């Protein structure tokens, strides 16, 4: 089942997204096909106007994100 994103988690996701750049290595947990999926990969694109994060070839809506962790520093 899909979990409700609270205000605190929403702020964490927003902060993580704002620090991401194309080429960063990330681990994201997001809702897809009635389950949560965790994947790692390189950020290919961040489309803030469309609210989409693309990790390699996977396009993820911001609203589907549960956790975003940048793995390289």
Tab-separated table of N, CA and C in Angstrom:
chain	number	residue	atom	x	y	z
A	1	UNK	N	0.827	-1.207	0.000
A	1	UNK	CA	0.000	0.000	0.000
A	1	UNK	C	0.867	1.265	0.000
A	2	UNK	N	0.333	2.271	-0.613
A	2	UNK	CA	1.046	3.546	-0.709
A	2	UNK	C	1.012	4.274	0.635
A	3	UNK	N	2.164	4.776	1.050
A	3	UNK	CA	2.267	5.507	2.320
A	3	UNK	C	2.056	7.001	2.087
A	4	UNK	N	1.518	7.652	3.083
A	4	UNK	CA	1.327	9.099	3.025
A	4	UNK	C	2.654	9.790	3.346
A	5	UNK	N	3.053	10.719	2.505
A	5	UNK	CA	4.290	11.470	2.732
A	5	UNK	C	3.956	12.634	3.660
A	6	UNK	N	4.523	12.603	4.855
A	6	UNK	CA	4.296	13.678	5.820
A	6	UNK	C	5.105	14.912	5.485
A	7	UNK	N	4.839	15.977	6.211
A	7	UNK	CA	5.501	17.252	5.958
A	7	UNK	C	7.019	17.153	6.144
A	8	UNK	N	7.446	16.452	7.199
A	8	UNK	CA	8.879	16.336	7.471
A	8	UNK	C	9.589	15.563	6.349
A	9	UNK	N	9.006	14.454	5.926
A	9	UNK	CA	9.606	13.657	4.845
A	9	UNK	C	9.590	14.449	3.538
A	10	UNK	N	8.522	15.176	3.288
A	10	UNK	CA	8.437	15.992	2.074
A	10	UNK	C	9.564	17.026	2.041
A	11	UNK	N	9.874	17.611	3.195
A	11	UNK	CA	10.971	18.579	3.276
A	11	UNK	C	12.313	17.904	3.021
A	12	UNK	N	12.500	16.686	3.553
A	12	UNK	CA	13.741	15.943	3.321
A	12	UNK	C	13.924	15.635	1.837
A	13	UNK	N	12.850	15.201	1.186
A	13	UNK	CA	12.907	14.889	-0.246
A	13	UNK	C	13.213	16.154	-1.045
A	14	UNK	N	12.530	17.237	-0.716
A	14	UNK	CA	12.738	18.499	-1.420
A	14	UNK	C	14.172	18.985	-1.270
A	15	UNK	N	14.717	18.881	-0.068
A	15	UNK	CA	16.090	19.296	0.177
A	15	UNK	C	17.068	18.433	-0.618
A	16	UNK	N	16.832	17.124	-0.623
A	16	UNK	CA	17.705	16.213	-1.373
A	16	UNK	C	17.641	16.522	-2.870
A	17	UNK	N	16.445	16.749	-3.390
A	17	UNK	CA	16.293	17.046	-4.815
A	17	UNK	C	16.993	18.346	-5.188
A	18	UNK	N	16.912	19.340	-4.319
A	18	UNK	CA	17.515	20.639	-4.643
A	18	UNK	C	19.040	20.571	-4.694
A	19	UNK	N	19.632	19.577	-4.015
A	19	UNK	CA	21.092	19.460	-4.017
A	19	UNK	C	21.606	18.552	-5.133
A	20	UNK	N	20.706	17.861	-5.832
A	20	UNK	CA	21.131	16.935	-6.890
A	20	UNK	C	21.532	17.668	-8.158
A	21	UNK	N	22.493	17.083	-8.846
A	21	UNK	CA	22.929	17.581	-10.150
A	21	UNK	C	23.009	16.395	-11.100
A	22	UNK	N	22.898	16.690	-12.365
A	22	UNK	CA	23.041	15.651	-13.381
A	22	UNK	C	24.404	14.982	-13.206
A	23	UNK	N	24.418	13.655	-13.228
A	23	UNK	CA	25.661	12.907	-13.066
A	23	UNK	C	25.886	12.395	-11.656
A	24	UNK	N	25.090	12.883	-10.685
A	24	UNK	CA	25.220	12.392	-9.309
A	24	UNK	C	24.754	10.938	-9.220
A	25	UNK	N	25.410	10.186	-8.342
A	25	UNK	CA	24.995	8.816	-8.054
A	25	UNK	C	24.010	8.868	-6.895
A	26	UNK	N	22.825	8.267	-7.084
A	26	UNK	CA	21.773	8.323	-6.067
A	26	UNK	C	21.156	6.953	-5.818
A	27	UNK	N	20.531	6.847	-4.641
A	27	UNK	CA	19.661	5.714	-4.343
A	27	UNK	C	18.287	6.321	-4.054
A	28	UNK	N	17.289	5.885	-4.804
A	28	UNK	CA	15.940	6.406	-4.613
A	28	UNK	C	14.981	5.266	-4.302
A	29	UNK	N	14.065	5.551	-3.411
A	29	UNK	CA	12.967	4.637	-3.137
A	29	UNK	C	11.717	5.358	-3.595
A	30	UNK	N	10.944	4.680	-4.451
A	30	UNK	CA	9.753	5.317	-5.009
A	30	UNK	C	8.656	4.293	-5.214
A	31	UNK	N	7.450	4.811	-5.358
A	31	UNK	CA	6.278	3.969	-5.550
A	31	UNK	C	6.115	3.671	-7.039
A	32	UNK	N	5.982	2.384	-7.367
A	32	UNK	CA	5.793	1.978	-8.763
A	32	UNK	C	5.075	0.632	-8.787
A	33	UNK	N	4.035	0.530	-9.578
A	33	UNK	CA	3.313	-0.740	-9.753
A	33	UNK	C	2.847	-1.344	-8.421
A	34	UNK	N	2.219	-0.508	-7.594
A	34	UNK	CA	1.629	-0.948	-6.320
A	34	UNK	C	2.641	-1.429	-5.290
A	35	UNK	N	3.890	-1.008	-5.389
A	35	UNK	CA	4.907	-1.379	-4.410
A	35	UNK	C	6.006	-0.321	-4.399
A	36	UNK	N	6.796	-0.351	-3.349
A	36	UNK	CA	7.951	0.541	-3.285
A	36	UNK	C	9.173	-0.173	-3.840
A	37	UNK	N	9.931	0.551	-4.664
A	37	UNK	CA	11.105	0.016	-5.342
A	37	UNK	C	12.295	0.896	-4.975
A	38	UNK	N	13.428	0.277	-4.701
A	38	UNK	CA	14.661	1.026	-4.456
A	38	UNK	C	15.631	0.724	-5.584
A	39	UNK	N	16.199	1.784	-6.137
A	39	UNK	CA	17.176	1.594	-7.213
A	39	UNK	C	18.298	2.609	-7.055
A	40	UNK	N	19.448	2.234	-7.576
A	40	UNK	CA	20.606	3.116	-7.576
A	40	UNK	C	20.994	3.408	-9.012
A	41	UNK	N	21.495	4.610	-9.234
A	41	UNK	CA	21.932	4.964	-10.570
A	41	UNK	C	22.346	6.414	-10.652
A	42	UNK	N	22.694	6.803	-11.849
A	42	UNK	CA	23.152	8.154	-12.132
A	42	UNK	C	21.949	9.021	-12.512
A	43	UNK	N	21.911	10.233	-11.944
A	43	UNK	CA	20.856	11.189	-12.300
A	43	UNK	C	21.085	11.625	-13.743
A	44	UNK	N	20.113	11.340	-14.590
A	44	UNK	CA	20.211	11.724	-15.994
A	44	UNK	C	19.559	13.079	-16.238
A	45	UNK	N	18.510	13.376	-15.471
A	45	UNK	CA	17.773	14.622	-15.693
A	45	UNK	C	16.910	14.931	-14.478
A	46	UNK	N	16.781	16.220	-14.182
A	46	UNK	CA	15.844	16.690	-13.169
A	46	UNK	C	14.982	17.746	-13.846
A	47	UNK	N	13.713	17.451	-13.994
A	47	UNK	CA	12.793	18.372	-14.657
A	47	UNK	C	11.859	18.964	-13.601
A	48	UNK	N	12.294	20.075	-12.999
A	48	UNK	CA	11.512	20.652	-11.908
A	48	UNK	C	10.150	21.157	-12.372
A	49	UNK	N	10.068	21.672	-13.596
A	49	UNK	CA	8.777	22.164	-14.091
A	49	UNK	C	7.771	21.032	-14.275
A	50	UNK	N	8.242	19.847	-14.663
A	50	UNK	CA	7.364	18.684	-14.824
A	50	UNK	C	7.329	17.808	-13.574
A	51	UNK	N	8.207	18.131	-12.595
A	51	UNK	CA	8.300	17.376	-11.338
A	51	UNK	C	8.677	15.911	-11.595
A	52	UNK	N	9.761	15.756	-12.397
A	52	UNK	CA	10.253	14.430	-12.776
A	52	UNK	C	11.746	14.334	-12.476
A	53	UNK	N	12.137	13.212	-11.862
A	53	UNK	CA	13.550	12.871	-11.669
A	53	UNK	C	13.818	11.656	-12.544
A	54	UNK	N	14.850	11.744	-13.379
A	54	UNK	CA	15.200	10.605	-14.218
A	54	UNK	C	16.516	10.027	-13.731
A	55	UNK	N	16.477	8.745	-13.335
A	55	UNK	CA	17.661	8.017	-12.900
A	55	UNK	C	17.934	6.973	-13.973
A	56	UNK	N	19.042	7.142	-14.657
A	56	UNK	CA	19.398	6.373	-15.855
A	56	UNK	C	18.238	6.520	-16.844
A	57	UNK	N	17.447	5.477	-17.082
A	57	UNK	CA	16.323	5.595	-18.025
A	57	UNK	C	14.965	5.598	-17.345
A	58	UNK	N	14.953	5.554	-16.020
A	58	UNK	CA	13.701	5.502	-15.277
A	58	UNK	C	13.248	6.902	-14.885
A	59	UNK	N	12.061	7.285	-15.358
A	59	UNK	CA	11.484	8.584	-15.011
A	59	UNK	C	10.570	8.397	-13.803
A	60	UNK	N	10.825	9.199	-12.765
A	60	UNK	CA	10.096	9.067	-11.506
A	60	UNK	C	9.443	10.410	-11.175
A	61	UNK	N	8.141	10.379	-10.955
A	61	UNK	CA	7.427	11.589	-10.556
A	61	UNK	C	7.840	11.958	-9.131
A	62	UNK	N	8.018	13.244	-8.878
A	62	UNK	CA	8.375	13.695	-7.530
A	62	UNK	C	7.361	13.161	-6.513
A	63	UNK	N	6.088	13.124	-6.878
A	63	UNK	CA	5.032	12.669	-5.959
A	63	UNK	C	5.164	11.191	-5.596
A	64	UNK	N	5.924	10.427	-6.378
A	64	UNK	CA	6.110	8.996	-6.098
A	64	UNK	C	7.343	8.714	-5.248
A	65	UNK	N	8.150	9.726	-4.982
A	65	UNK	CA	9.382	9.531	-4.223
A	65	UNK	C	9.090	9.323	-2.745
A	66	UNK	N	9.833	8.402	-2.142
A	66	UNK	CA	9.758	8.180	-0.703
A	66	UNK	C	11.077	8.593	-0.037
A	67	UNK	N	12.212	8.304	-0.718
A	67	UNK	CA	13.503	8.670	-0.178
A	67	UNK	C	14.487	8.906	-1.312
A	68	UNK	N	15.338	9.910	-1.139
A	68	UNK	CA	16.375	10.229	-2.119
A	68	UNK	C	17.685	10.406	-1.343
A	69	UNK	N	18.693	9.598	-1.687
A	69	UNK	CA	19.987	9.663	-1.002
A	69	UNK	C	21.069	9.810	-2.061
A	70	UNK	N	21.858	10.883	-1.944
A	70	UNK	CA	22.998	11.075	-2.845
A	70	UNK	C	24.151	10.229	-2.322
A	71	UNK	N	24.723	9.379	-3.159
A	71	UNK	CA	25.743	8.426	-2.729
A	71	UNK	C	27.168	8.936	-2.919
A	72	UNK	N	27.373	9.876	-3.831
A	72	UNK	CA	28.713	10.441	-4.000
A	72	UNK	C	28.731	11.830	-3.385
A	73	UNK	N	29.916	12.295	-3.044
A	73	UNK	CA	29.957	13.616	-2.397
A	73	UNK	C	30.922	14.557	-3.080
